[in-house]
Structures are given as C-alpha cells and as structure tokens.
Amino acid sequence: MGTYPPTDRRVRERTCAPVAQPNTVPTLTLNNGVEIPQLGFGVFQIDPADTSAAVQQALSVGYRHIDTAQMYGNEAEVAEGIAESGVDPSTIFVTSKINNNSHGYDATRRSFAETLDKLRTEQIDLILIHWPLPTVGDFLGTWRALEQEYADGRARAIGVSNFQPGHLQKLFEESTVVPAVNQIEVHPYFAQTGLREFDAQHGIATEGWSPIAQGDVLDDPVVGAIAKRIGKSPAQVVLRWHIQNGVIVFPKASSAERMTENFELFDFSLEPADMAEINALDRDGRRGPNPDTFDYVPD
Ligand SMILES: NC(=O)C1=CN([C@@H]2O[C@H](COP(=O)(O)OP(=O)(O)OC[C@H]3O[C@@H](n4cnc5c(N)ncnc54)[C@H](OP(=O)(O)O)[C@@H]3O)[C@@H](O)[C@H]2O)C=CC1
Ligand SMILES: O=C(O)C(=O)[C@@H](O)[C@H](O)C(=O)CO
C-alpha cells in the first residue's frame, strides 16, 4: 500500500512477477492527488481459504491494486497474500468497504479500525461506504466517520459505492470532503452513462464493478465480432472499453490464465467505431441490487 508504480529498482526485483510489467497499467489521479492504478483485481466471491493464493497469483501477474470489502470476509487473507507475495506492500493499492451493518459514526469508526488490523496496516489507500442504504442506514454518519479517518491520516482517500446522484447531493450539502470515487455497477449492458457523467462533473472517479457482468457480456455477438477482428478475447475487448472510458476496473478471475488475459489490455486500443458499437449495447441490464431500495443488513 502506498505509492504506485514502484520507483525503486530493488522493489521491482523483489516482486515475483515473471513476465508482466506492473508499470504498464496507467494510474488515474483522484481529486485529492492520490494515484490509483486503473486496473486491479477484485476478490468478491473468493473463499477466504483461497484468497491468499489468489492475491499472490494476481500480484505475480502484475496487478498492484486489490479491491476487497468487509462484506467479503477475506480482508485478513488479502493481507496474508500480500505479505507472502514478496511484493513491497507500499507498491500495492488496497481498497476496502464499510459493511452495511456498520453504518453510523461510532460503528464505522469501530469497523474501520478492525479493517486496518485485518489488513495489517496503519493506513489504507481507499475506504468506501459499500451501500448507501437510504431506507435503513445512515450514510451521512458513516461518511463523517470516514472524514475523521481521512483527517487523521488513516485513509489516503475516502469514497462511496453504489451512490446515486441524490445520495451524493446530500453528502455535498451536509459534509466537507467530496468522495474520491464512486464504485458502481458498469458494463456494456448497464453503461451508467448519466451517473458516470455526474461523477465526473463533481470530480469523482468512477469505478466499475462486475465490469464483464460476471461473464454475461462475453457471448455478445457484437463483442465477439470485434474480438475476432482485432485478435483479442471478448473479456479483453470489454475491459479495454472501460479503460478507454476512464473507468477504474478490477475483474475477478480464478485462474492464472484469466488473470493474465484480463491484465493484458495496454498493447492495443479500440477504434471509435468499436467503442460506439459497444456503447450501443447499453440496455436496462442491471445485474445487482438497486441502490435506492437495497436494504440488506447482515447480522
Ligand atoms: N461495490 C459493490 O457493490 C460491488 C463490488 N464488486 C467488485 O467488483 C469486482 C468484480 O466484479 P465481479 O462481480 O466479481 O464480476 P466480474 O465482472 O469481474 O466477473 C467475474 C466472473 O467472470 C469470470 N471471468 C473472469 N475473467 C474472465 C475471462 N477472461 N473470460 C471468461 N470469464 C471470466 C470469472 O470466472 P472465474 O472466477 O471462474 O475465473 C467470474 O465468474 C469484485 O470482485 C468486487 O471487488 C462486485 C460486486 C459489487
Ligand atoms: O460484491 C459486493 O460488493 C456486493 O455488494 C454484492 O455482494 C451485493 O451485495 C450483492 O450481490 C447482493 O446480492
């Protein structure tokens, strides 16, 4: 955790990355100046028992950005994977998210401290409110707690996830720090153009979760035709579409082959006509919960 990409040659030599060049991944600059690698590795639905190995594998491929959450139950195993990898932790950008059962100022402060313990760090790169829970939660109290962690230097950046314009507007009106990112569902069947524009207008970077719609967009004939013509895989085409849209992505994959495939996005680009064809796939294809009504609070 810390700066990216590694500038110290000794750091690069200590990595177990055999082929990939970590510095091929571009960074975006968040609204407080913090740099974030635009491509990372997501660990949702990776069993805790498998997470350390998956993180080590992803780091060996070249990923230097890991997206986890309290909800995923694998923060400690992410830290274990980083520790076991031999990669300097200061070169790895780590994000976690406050769970739905920790809304409110005091509960957020407590659960954030637990996250730092599990991640074996005194400062996280990015911490998000996972869901706004507008009907049952307290995202304003949660945000004020994260503002305090940020002010005290325990988070390099703070942001939100699954926030709609109305939720963001409330933060703008009743708090101080503008979120650095908004992590939302984005893929060709649910492009979220309006919300991405809203984020950009307010200096908020958009992160796209389920960037390949958990595989569902990979059989699309338009994606398939572009992939065949340019000699790339459907996943690479869709992930490259995100990259060219300026969206930060962290696809999840189980095998080294898929991790590598998803990492190799920076030696080609999509033509404007390809981008337009993929843009035209947009439909009401939300896969996950609607943030305006989602009210799941675990025990
Ligand atoms: N903030 C939020 O509310 C949410 C955040 N997230 C974050 O976003 C990350 C990614 O989203 P996720 O929902 O996992 O979905 P993704 O869109 O990343 O898709 C993952 C699925 O696609 C498969 N896959 C990965 N690469 C390929 C490939 N090259 N070819 C074919 N299939 C492939 C994986 O299979 P296999 O594993 O078998 O290789 C897995 O089933 C999460 O891990 C999490 O960090 C996700 C959901 C909600
Ligand atoms: O993966 C995440 O980050 C999520 O928030 C999801 O698990 C989400 O809560 C969901 O899929 C609920 O069905």
PDB file of C-alpha atoms in Angstrom, residues 6-294:
ATOM      1  CA  PRO A   6       7.286   1.225  -7.717  1.00  0.00           C
ATOM      2  CA  THR A   7      10.130   3.580  -8.451  1.00  0.00           C
ATOM      3  CA  ASP A   8      12.773   1.702  -6.533  1.00  0.00           C
ATOM      4  CA  ARG A   9      14.520  -0.865  -8.724  1.00  0.00           C
ATOM      5  CA  ARG A  10      15.138  -3.096  -5.680  1.00  0.00           C
ATOM      6  CA  VAL A  11      11.379  -3.211  -5.124  1.00  0.00           C
ATOM      7  CA  ARG A  12      10.768  -4.387  -8.658  1.00  0.00           C
ATOM      8  CA  GLU A  13      13.416  -7.066  -8.343  1.00  0.00           C
ATOM      9  CA  ARG A  14      11.807  -8.402  -5.178  1.00  0.00           C
ATOM     10  CA  THR A  15       8.477  -8.943  -6.903  1.00  0.00           C
ATOM     11  CA  CYS A  16       7.577 -12.406  -8.097  1.00  0.00           C
ATOM     12  CA  ALA A  17       6.246 -11.030 -11.379  1.00  0.00           C
ATOM     13  CA  PRO A  18       7.935 -13.164 -14.027  1.00  0.00           C
ATOM     14  CA  VAL A  19       6.651 -11.543 -17.191  1.00  0.00           C
ATOM     15  CA  ALA A  20       4.278  -8.693 -16.581  1.00  0.00           C
ATOM     16  CA  GLN A  21       5.424  -5.099 -16.246  1.00  0.00           C
ATOM     17  CA  PRO A  22       3.373  -3.543 -13.442  1.00  0.00           C
ATOM     18  CA  ASN A  23       4.069  -0.091 -14.799  1.00  0.00           C
ATOM     19  CA  THR A  24       2.107  -0.860 -17.969  1.00  0.00           C
ATOM     20  CA  VAL A  25      -1.086  -0.152 -16.006  1.00  0.00           C
ATOM     21  CA  PRO A  26      -1.902   3.566 -16.128  1.00  0.00           C
ATOM     22  CA  THR A  27      -2.790   5.418 -12.972  1.00  0.00           C
ATOM     23  CA  LEU A  28      -5.571   7.954 -12.582  1.00  0.00           C
ATOM     24  CA  THR A  29      -5.226  10.888 -10.214  1.00  0.00           C
ATOM     25  CA  LEU A  30      -8.031  11.148  -7.678  1.00  0.00           C
ATOM     26  CA  ASN A  31      -9.465  14.510  -6.583  1.00  0.00           C
ATOM     27  CA  ASN A  32      -7.019  14.730  -3.664  1.00  0.00           C
ATOM     28  CA  GLY A  33      -3.935  13.920  -5.770  1.00  0.00           C
ATOM     29  CA  VAL A  34      -3.703  10.222  -4.835  1.00  0.00           C
ATOM     30  CA  GLU A  35      -2.763   7.958  -7.764  1.00  0.00           C
ATOM     31  CA  ILE A  36      -4.786   4.795  -8.350  1.00  0.00           C
ATOM     32  CA  PRO A  37      -3.937   2.033 -10.850  1.00  0.00           C
ATOM     33  CA  GLN A  38      -6.804   1.937 -13.353  1.00  0.00           C
ATOM     34  CA  LEU A  39      -6.791  -1.869 -13.375  1.00  0.00           C
ATOM     35  CA  GLY A  40      -6.941  -4.029 -10.272  1.00  0.00           C
ATOM     36  CA  PHE A  41      -8.049  -7.425  -9.005  1.00  0.00           C
ATOM     37  CA  GLY A  42     -11.384  -7.921  -7.214  1.00  0.00           C
ATOM     38  CA  VAL A  43     -11.834 -10.590  -4.546  1.00  0.00           C
ATOM     39  CA  PHE A  44     -15.637 -10.765  -4.175  1.00  0.00           C
ATOM     40  CA  GLN A  45     -16.756 -14.425  -4.051  1.00  0.00           C
ATOM     41  CA  ILE A  46     -13.237 -15.714  -3.457  1.00  0.00           C
ATOM     42  CA  ASP A  47     -13.420 -18.064  -0.493  1.00  0.00           C
ATOM     43  CA  PRO A  48     -11.210 -16.850   2.374  1.00  0.00           C
ATOM     44  CA  ALA A  49      -9.335 -20.150   2.178  1.00  0.00           C
ATOM     45  CA  ASP A  50      -8.397 -19.390  -1.438  1.00  0.00           C
ATOM     46  CA  THR A  51      -7.842 -15.649  -1.164  1.00  0.00           C
ATOM     47  CA  SER A  52      -4.174 -15.550  -0.131  1.00  0.00           C
ATOM     48  CA  ALA A  53      -3.181 -17.750  -3.079  1.00  0.00           C
ATOM     49  CA  ALA A  54      -5.376 -15.774  -5.490  1.00  0.00           C
ATOM     50  CA  VAL A  55      -3.851 -12.468  -4.357  1.00  0.00           C
ATOM     51  CA  GLN A  56      -0.336 -13.873  -4.679  1.00  0.00           C
ATOM     52  CA  GLN A  57      -1.168 -15.100  -8.163  1.00  0.00           C
ATOM     53  CA  ALA A  58      -2.610 -11.737  -9.177  1.00  0.00           C
ATOM     54  CA  LEU A  59       0.461  -9.931  -7.842  1.00  0.00           C
ATOM     55  CA  SER A  60       2.722 -12.296  -9.755  1.00  0.00           C
ATOM     56  CA  VAL A  61       0.821 -11.459 -12.939  1.00  0.00           C
ATOM     57  CA  GLY A  62       1.479  -7.785 -12.235  1.00  0.00           C
ATOM     58  CA  TYR A  63      -1.668  -6.429 -10.568  1.00  0.00           C
ATOM     59  CA  ARG A  64      -0.888  -3.782  -7.947  1.00  0.00           C
ATOM     60  CA  HIS A  65      -4.442  -2.898  -6.899  1.00  0.00           C
ATOM     61  CA  ILE A  66      -6.724  -5.146  -4.830  1.00  0.00           C
ATOM     62  CA  ASP A  67     -10.429  -4.464  -4.191  1.00  0.00           C
ATOM     63  CA  THR A  68     -11.876  -6.151  -1.102  1.00  0.00           C
ATOM     64  CA  ALA A  69     -14.637  -5.374   1.418  1.00  0.00           C
ATOM     65  CA  GLN A  70     -15.597  -6.146   4.984  1.00  0.00           C
ATOM     66  CA  MET A  71     -18.600  -7.935   3.455  1.00  0.00           C
ATOM     67  CA  TYR A  72     -16.360 -10.372   1.533  1.00  0.00           C
ATOM     68  CA  GLY A  73     -14.873 -11.792   4.753  1.00  0.00           C
ATOM     69  CA  ASN A  74     -11.412 -12.041   3.254  1.00  0.00           C
ATOM     70  CA  GLU A  75      -9.551  -8.857   4.260  1.00  0.00           C
ATOM     71  CA  ALA A  76      -7.149 -10.768   6.550  1.00  0.00           C
ATOM     72  CA  GLU A  77      -6.410 -13.217   3.751  1.00  0.00           C
ATOM     73  CA  VAL A  78      -5.742 -10.346   1.334  1.00  0.00           C
ATOM     74  CA  ALA A  79      -3.131  -9.096   3.804  1.00  0.00           C
ATOM     75  CA  GLU A  80      -1.693 -12.601   4.102  1.00  0.00           C
ATOM     76  CA  GLY A  81      -1.403 -12.859   0.319  1.00  0.00           C
ATOM     77  CA  ILE A  82       0.369  -9.510   0.136  1.00  0.00           C
ATOM     78  CA  ALA A  83       2.740 -10.478   2.951  1.00  0.00           C
ATOM     79  CA  GLU A  84       3.534 -13.865   1.400  1.00  0.00           C
ATOM     80  CA  SER A  85       3.997 -12.484  -2.116  1.00  0.00           C
ATOM     81  CA  GLY A  86       7.308 -10.765  -1.538  1.00  0.00           C
ATOM     82  CA  VAL A  87       5.949  -7.639  -3.225  1.00  0.00           C
ATOM     83  CA  ASP A  88       6.580  -4.408  -1.330  1.00  0.00           C
ATOM     84  CA  PRO A  89       3.188  -3.539   0.238  1.00  0.00           C
ATOM     85  CA  SER A  90       3.869   0.149  -0.395  1.00  0.00           C
ATOM     86  CA  THR A  91       3.518  -0.555  -4.128  1.00  0.00           C
ATOM     87  CA  ILE A  92       0.057  -2.135  -3.796  1.00  0.00           C
ATOM     88  CA  PHE A  93      -3.131  -0.050  -3.742  1.00  0.00           C
ATOM     89  CA  VAL A  94      -5.738  -1.622  -1.457  1.00  0.00           C
ATOM     90  CA  THR A  95      -9.413  -0.692  -1.162  1.00  0.00           C
ATOM     91  CA  SER A  96     -11.960  -1.944   1.348  1.00  0.00           C
ATOM     92  CA  LYS A  97     -15.557  -1.021   2.116  1.00  0.00           C
ATOM     93  CA  ILE A  98     -17.587  -0.416   5.264  1.00  0.00           C
ATOM     94  CA  ASN A  99     -20.210  -3.139   5.612  1.00  0.00           C
ATOM     95  CA  ASN A 100     -23.934  -2.439   5.760  1.00  0.00           C
ATOM     96  CA  ASN A 101     -24.083  -3.440   9.439  1.00  0.00           C
ATOM     97  CA  SER A 102     -21.601  -0.720  10.399  1.00  0.00           C
ATOM     98  CA  HIS A 103     -23.455   2.392   9.301  1.00  0.00           C
ATOM     99  CA  GLY A 104     -23.361   5.337  11.696  1.00  0.00           C
ATOM    100  CA  TYR A 105     -20.438   7.273  13.151  1.00  0.00           C
ATOM    101  CA  ASP A 106     -19.412   5.036  16.056  1.00  0.00           C
ATOM    102  CA  ALA A 107     -19.937   1.685  14.319  1.00  0.00           C
ATOM    103  CA  THR A 108     -17.978   2.893  11.309  1.00  0.00           C
ATOM    104  CA  ARG A 109     -15.037   4.027  13.464  1.00  0.00           C
ATOM    105  CA  ARG A 110     -15.002   0.598  15.159  1.00  0.00           C
ATOM    106  CA  SER A 111     -15.254  -1.449  11.973  1.00  0.00           C
ATOM    107  CA  PHE A 112     -12.690   0.718  10.185  1.00  0.00           C
ATOM    108  CA  ALA A 113     -10.196   0.005  12.991  1.00  0.00           C
ATOM    109  CA  GLU A 114     -10.867  -3.723  12.543  1.00  0.00           C
ATOM    110  CA  THR A 115     -10.238  -3.391   8.808  1.00  0.00           C
ATOM    111  CA  LEU A 116      -6.850  -1.773   9.443  1.00  0.00           C
ATOM    112  CA  ASP A 117      -5.982  -4.614  11.840  1.00  0.00           C
ATOM    113  CA  LYS A 118      -7.033  -7.279   9.358  1.00  0.00           C
ATOM    114  CA  LEU A 119      -5.133  -5.602   6.545  1.00  0.00           C
ATOM    115  CA  ARG A 120      -2.056  -5.286   8.810  1.00  0.00           C
ATOM    116  CA  THR A 121      -1.644  -1.604   8.091  1.00  0.00           C
ATOM    117  CA  GLU A 122      -1.949   1.746   9.790  1.00  0.00           C
ATOM    118  CA  GLN A 123      -3.190   3.461   6.629  1.00  0.00           C
ATOM    119  CA  ILE A 124      -5.462   2.143   3.893  1.00  0.00           C
ATOM    120  CA  ASP A 125      -5.302   3.570   0.387  1.00  0.00           C
ATOM    121  CA  LEU A 126      -9.059   3.844  -0.113  1.00  0.00           C
ATOM    122  CA  ILE A 127     -12.089   3.084   2.058  1.00  0.00           C
ATOM    123  CA  LEU A 128     -15.642   3.241   0.718  1.00  0.00           C
ATOM    124  CA  ILE A 129     -19.170   3.197   2.090  1.00  0.00           C
ATOM    125  CA  HIS A 130     -20.306  -0.047   0.462  1.00  0.00           C
ATOM    126  CA  TRP A 131     -24.018   0.790   0.005  1.00  0.00           C
ATOM    127  CA  PRO A 132     -25.998   3.958   0.783  1.00  0.00           C
ATOM    128  CA  LEU A 133     -28.916   2.026   2.379  1.00  0.00           C
ATOM    129  CA  PRO A 134     -31.163   5.110   2.089  1.00  0.00           C
ATOM    130  CA  THR A 135     -34.135   3.378   3.707  1.00  0.00           C
ATOM    131  CA  VAL A 136     -32.426   1.734   6.708  1.00  0.00           C
ATOM    132  CA  GLY A 137     -28.904   3.137   7.051  1.00  0.00           C
ATOM    133  CA  ASP A 138     -27.058   6.308   7.992  1.00  0.00           C
ATOM    134  CA  PHE A 139     -24.656   7.102   5.208  1.00  0.00           C
ATOM    135  CA  LEU A 140     -24.128  10.643   6.479  1.00  0.00           C
ATOM    136  CA  GLY A 141     -22.910   9.486   9.907  1.00  0.00           C
ATOM    137  CA  THR A 142     -20.794   6.855   8.180  1.00  0.00           C
ATOM    138  CA  TRP A 143     -19.289   9.487   5.906  1.00  0.00           C
ATOM    139  CA  ARG A 144     -18.445  11.773   8.835  1.00  0.00           C
ATOM    140  CA  ALA A 145     -16.547   8.881  10.430  1.00  0.00           C
ATOM    141  CA  LEU A 146     -14.592   8.329   7.227  1.00  0.00           C
ATOM    142  CA  GLU A 147     -13.873  12.066   7.024  1.00  0.00           C
ATOM    143  CA  GLN A 148     -12.333  11.753  10.506  1.00  0.00           C
ATOM    144  CA  GLU A 149     -10.195   8.756   9.475  1.00  0.00           C
ATOM    145  CA  TYR A 150      -9.046  10.735   6.441  1.00  0.00           C
ATOM    146  CA  ALA A 151      -8.251  13.833   8.519  1.00  0.00           C
ATOM    147  CA  ASP A 152      -6.259  11.675  10.938  1.00  0.00           C
ATOM    148  CA  GLY A 153      -4.265  10.081   8.100  1.00  0.00           C
ATOM    149  CA  ARG A 154      -5.561   6.542   8.454  1.00  0.00           C
ATOM    150  CA  ALA A 155      -7.037   6.584   4.925  1.00  0.00           C
ATOM    151  CA  ARG A 156      -5.273   8.123   1.939  1.00  0.00           C
ATOM    152  CA  ALA A 157      -8.623   8.590   0.197  1.00  0.00           C
ATOM    153  CA  ILE A 158     -12.285   8.047   1.037  1.00  0.00           C
ATOM    154  CA  GLY A 159     -15.168   7.321  -1.291  1.00  0.00           C
ATOM    155  CA  VAL A 160     -18.529   5.692  -1.788  1.00  0.00           C
ATOM    156  CA  SER A 161     -20.055   2.779  -3.643  1.00  0.00           C
ATOM    157  CA  ASN A 162     -23.469   2.400  -5.220  1.00  0.00           C
ATOM    158  CA  PHE A 163     -24.334   6.059  -4.628  1.00  0.00           C
ATOM    159  CA  GLN A 164     -26.956   7.661  -6.853  1.00  0.00           C
ATOM    160  CA  PRO A 165     -26.938  11.426  -7.596  1.00  0.00           C
ATOM    161  CA  GLY A 166     -29.415  12.113  -4.763  1.00  0.00           C
ATOM    162  CA  HIS A 167     -27.184  10.391  -2.209  1.00  0.00           C
ATOM    163  CA  LEU A 168     -24.127  12.294  -3.438  1.00  0.00           C
ATOM    164  CA  GLN A 169     -26.062  15.564  -3.392  1.00  0.00           C
ATOM    165  CA  LYS A 170     -26.844  15.007   0.285  1.00  0.00           C
ATOM    166  CA  LEU A 171     -23.142  14.480   1.020  1.00  0.00           C
ATOM    167  CA  PHE A 172     -22.240  17.656  -0.876  1.00  0.00           C
ATOM    168  CA  GLU A 173     -24.771  19.642   1.163  1.00  0.00           C
ATOM    169  CA  GLU A 174     -24.088  18.195   4.598  1.00  0.00           C
ATOM    170  CA  SER A 175     -20.423  17.222   4.732  1.00  0.00           C
ATOM    171  CA  THR A 176     -16.986  18.527   3.807  1.00  0.00           C
ATOM    172  CA  VAL A 177     -14.999  16.031   1.746  1.00  0.00           C
ATOM    173  CA  VAL A 178     -16.103  15.238  -1.810  1.00  0.00           C
ATOM    174  CA  PRO A 179     -15.794  11.452  -2.359  1.00  0.00           C
ATOM    175  CA  ALA A 180     -12.726  10.482  -4.354  1.00  0.00           C
ATOM    176  CA  VAL A 181     -14.536   7.623  -6.094  1.00  0.00           C
ATOM    177  CA  ASN A 182     -17.989   6.182  -6.629  1.00  0.00           C
ATOM    178  CA  GLN A 183     -17.844   2.419  -7.239  1.00  0.00           C
ATOM    179  CA  ILE A 184     -20.931   1.375  -9.220  1.00  0.00           C
ATOM    180  CA  GLU A 185     -22.139  -1.440 -11.452  1.00  0.00           C
ATOM    181  CA  VAL A 186     -20.902  -0.724 -15.000  1.00  0.00           C
ATOM    182  CA  HIS A 187     -20.697  -2.992 -18.053  1.00  0.00           C
ATOM    183  CA  PRO A 188     -21.873  -2.787 -21.678  1.00  0.00           C
ATOM    184  CA  TYR A 189     -25.426  -3.877 -20.756  1.00  0.00           C
ATOM    185  CA  PHE A 190     -25.612  -1.264 -17.963  1.00  0.00           C
ATOM    186  CA  ALA A 191     -23.304   1.543 -19.025  1.00  0.00           C
ATOM    187  CA  GLN A 192     -24.488   4.121 -16.451  1.00  0.00           C
ATOM    188  CA  THR A 193     -23.548   6.991 -18.756  1.00  0.00           C
ATOM    189  CA  GLY A 194     -25.569   9.548 -16.792  1.00  0.00           C
ATOM    190  CA  LEU A 195     -24.158   8.606 -13.401  1.00  0.00           C
ATOM    191  CA  ARG A 196     -20.623   8.486 -14.788  1.00  0.00           C
ATOM    192  CA  GLU A 197     -21.104  11.992 -16.175  1.00  0.00           C
ATOM    193  CA  PHE A 198     -22.492  13.174 -12.826  1.00  0.00           C
ATOM    194  CA  ASP A 199     -19.446  11.724 -11.045  1.00  0.00           C
ATOM    195  CA  ALA A 200     -17.061  13.388 -13.499  1.00  0.00           C
ATOM    196  CA  GLN A 201     -18.795  16.765 -13.196  1.00  0.00           C
ATOM    197  CA  HIS A 202     -18.127  16.649  -9.457  1.00  0.00           C
ATOM    198  CA  GLY A 203     -14.529  15.439  -9.682  1.00  0.00           C
ATOM    199  CA  ILE A 204     -15.401  11.901  -8.581  1.00  0.00           C
ATOM    200  CA  ALA A 205     -13.691   8.985 -10.335  1.00  0.00           C
ATOM    201  CA  THR A 206     -15.996   6.146 -11.372  1.00  0.00           C
ATOM    202  CA  GLU A 207     -15.028   2.574 -10.551  1.00  0.00           C
ATOM    203  CA  GLY A 208     -16.993  -0.101 -12.400  1.00  0.00           C
ATOM    204  CA  TRP A 209     -17.946  -3.258 -10.556  1.00  0.00           C
ATOM    205  CA  SER A 210     -18.810  -6.506 -12.378  1.00  0.00           C
ATOM    206  CA  PRO A 211     -17.027  -4.993 -15.400  1.00  0.00           C
ATOM    207  CA  ILE A 212     -17.685  -8.067 -17.568  1.00  0.00           C
ATOM    208  CA  ALA A 213     -21.124  -8.591 -15.965  1.00  0.00           C
ATOM    209  CA  GLN A 214     -19.758 -11.740 -14.310  1.00  0.00           C
ATOM    210  CA  GLY A 215     -19.189 -13.165 -17.783  1.00  0.00           C
ATOM    211  CA  ASP A 216     -22.630 -12.401 -19.215  1.00  0.00           C
ATOM    212  CA  VAL A 217     -21.454  -9.932 -21.866  1.00  0.00           C
ATOM    213  CA  LEU A 218     -18.744 -12.202 -23.228  1.00  0.00           C
ATOM    214  CA  ASP A 219     -21.073 -14.127 -25.550  1.00  0.00           C
ATOM    215  CA  ASP A 220     -22.479 -10.984 -27.094  1.00  0.00           C
ATOM    216  CA  PRO A 221     -22.109 -11.205 -30.905  1.00  0.00           C
ATOM    217  CA  VAL A 222     -21.009  -7.560 -31.214  1.00  0.00           C
ATOM    218  CA  VAL A 223     -18.265  -8.069 -28.649  1.00  0.00           C
ATOM    219  CA  GLY A 224     -17.344 -11.382 -30.266  1.00  0.00           C
ATOM    220  CA  ALA A 225     -17.046  -9.855 -33.725  1.00  0.00           C
ATOM    221  CA  ILE A 226     -14.770  -7.053 -32.517  1.00  0.00           C
ATOM    222  CA  ALA A 227     -12.657  -9.538 -30.573  1.00  0.00           C
ATOM    223  CA  LYS A 228     -12.277 -11.803 -33.600  1.00  0.00           C
ATOM    224  CA  ARG A 229     -11.371  -8.915 -35.932  1.00  0.00           C
ATOM    225  CA  ILE A 230      -8.649  -7.480 -33.671  1.00  0.00           C
ATOM    226  CA  GLY A 231      -7.352 -10.794 -32.334  1.00  0.00           C
ATOM    227  CA  LYS A 232      -8.234 -10.228 -28.683  1.00  0.00           C
ATOM    228  CA  SER A 233     -10.589 -12.083 -26.328  1.00  0.00           C
ATOM    229  CA  PRO A 234     -14.118 -10.823 -25.566  1.00  0.00           C
ATOM    230  CA  ALA A 235     -13.053 -10.079 -21.969  1.00  0.00           C
ATOM    231  CA  GLN A 236     -10.115  -8.002 -23.196  1.00  0.00           C
ATOM    232  CA  VAL A 237     -12.393  -6.045 -25.537  1.00  0.00           C
ATOM    233  CA  VAL A 238     -14.903  -5.246 -22.789  1.00  0.00           C
ATOM    234  CA  LEU A 239     -12.223  -4.347 -20.229  1.00  0.00           C
ATOM    235  CA  ARG A 240     -10.474  -2.150 -22.792  1.00  0.00           C
ATOM    236  CA  TRP A 241     -13.814  -0.369 -23.398  1.00  0.00           C
ATOM    237  CA  HIS A 242     -13.869   0.514 -19.690  1.00  0.00           C
ATOM    238  CA  ILE A 243     -10.250   1.684 -19.754  1.00  0.00           C
ATOM    239  CA  GLN A 244     -10.894   3.987 -22.715  1.00  0.00           C
ATOM    240  CA  ASN A 245     -13.990   5.337 -20.932  1.00  0.00           C
ATOM    241  CA  GLY A 246     -11.770   6.294 -17.984  1.00  0.00           C
ATOM    242  CA  VAL A 247     -13.437   3.782 -15.648  1.00  0.00           C
ATOM    243  CA  ILE A 248     -11.356   2.011 -12.979  1.00  0.00           C
ATOM    244  CA  VAL A 249     -11.926  -1.770 -13.070  1.00  0.00           C
ATOM    245  CA  PHE A 250     -10.897  -4.824 -11.028  1.00  0.00           C
ATOM    246  CA  PRO A 251     -12.223  -8.003 -12.660  1.00  0.00           C
ATOM    247  CA  LYS A 252     -12.276 -11.138 -10.538  1.00  0.00           C
ATOM    248  CA  ALA A 253     -10.833 -14.347 -12.016  1.00  0.00           C
ATOM    249  CA  SER A 254      -9.903 -17.725 -10.588  1.00  0.00           C
ATOM    250  CA  SER A 255      -7.139 -18.951 -12.875  1.00  0.00           C
ATOM    251  CA  ALA A 256      -3.714 -17.525 -13.678  1.00  0.00           C
ATOM    252  CA  GLU A 257      -4.676 -17.681 -17.363  1.00  0.00           C
ATOM    253  CA  ARG A 258      -7.729 -15.463 -16.915  1.00  0.00           C
ATOM    254  CA  MET A 259      -5.888 -13.092 -14.577  1.00  0.00           C
ATOM    255  CA  THR A 260      -3.223 -12.711 -17.262  1.00  0.00           C
ATOM    256  CA  GLU A 261      -5.774 -12.304 -20.051  1.00  0.00           C
ATOM    257  CA  ASN A 262      -7.577  -9.589 -18.100  1.00  0.00           C
ATOM    258  CA  PHE A 263      -4.287  -7.827 -17.356  1.00  0.00           C
ATOM    259  CA  GLU A 264      -3.150  -7.577 -20.978  1.00  0.00           C
ATOM    260  CA  LEU A 265      -5.114  -4.500 -22.005  1.00  0.00           C
ATOM    261  CA  PHE A 266      -2.441  -1.963 -22.771  1.00  0.00           C
ATOM    262  CA  ASP A 267      -0.907  -3.120 -26.049  1.00  0.00           C
ATOM    263  CA  PHE A 268      -3.983  -2.331 -28.160  1.00  0.00           C
ATOM    264  CA  SER A 269      -6.840   0.137 -28.395  1.00  0.00           C
ATOM    265  CA  LEU A 270     -10.384   0.127 -29.713  1.00  0.00           C
ATOM    266  CA  GLU A 271     -11.285   2.348 -32.638  1.00  0.00           C
ATOM    267  CA  PRO A 272     -14.026   4.950 -32.130  1.00  0.00           C
ATOM    268  CA  ALA A 273     -16.377   2.799 -34.232  1.00  0.00           C
ATOM    269  CA  ASP A 274     -15.747  -0.190 -31.908  1.00  0.00           C
ATOM    270  CA  MET A 275     -16.402   1.981 -28.876  1.00  0.00           C
ATOM    271  CA  ALA A 276     -19.647   3.215 -30.460  1.00  0.00           C
ATOM    272  CA  GLU A 277     -20.808  -0.342 -31.196  1.00  0.00           C
ATOM    273  CA  ILE A 278     -20.210  -1.380 -27.584  1.00  0.00           C
ATOM    274  CA  ASN A 279     -21.861   1.807 -26.307  1.00  0.00           C
ATOM    275  CA  ALA A 280     -24.928   0.840 -28.340  1.00  0.00           C
ATOM    276  CA  LEU A 281     -25.301  -2.401 -26.336  1.00  0.00           C
ATOM    277  CA  ASP A 282     -26.486  -0.383 -23.336  1.00  0.00           C
ATOM    278  CA  ARG A 283     -29.885  -1.517 -22.025  1.00  0.00           C
ATOM    279  CA  ASP A 284     -31.598  -1.830 -18.671  1.00  0.00           C
ATOM    280  CA  GLY A 285     -29.232  -4.662 -17.787  1.00  0.00           C
ATOM    281  CA  ARG A 286     -28.634  -4.104 -14.102  1.00  0.00           C
ATOM    282  CA  ARG A 287     -27.498  -7.399 -12.517  1.00  0.00           C
ATOM    283  CA  GLY A 288     -27.039  -6.332  -8.918  1.00  0.00           C
ATOM    284  CA  PRO A 289     -29.347  -4.674  -6.391  1.00  0.00           C
ATOM    285  CA  ASN A 290     -30.892  -1.244  -6.961  1.00  0.00           C
ATOM    286  CA  PRO A 291     -29.096   1.149  -4.560  1.00  0.00           C
ATOM    287  CA  ASP A 292     -32.287   3.152  -3.946  1.00  0.00           C
ATOM    288  CA  THR A 293     -34.078   0.136  -2.477  1.00  0.00           C
ATOM    289  CA  PHE A 294     -31.288  -2.245  -1.353  1.00  0.00           C
TER     290      PHE A 294
END
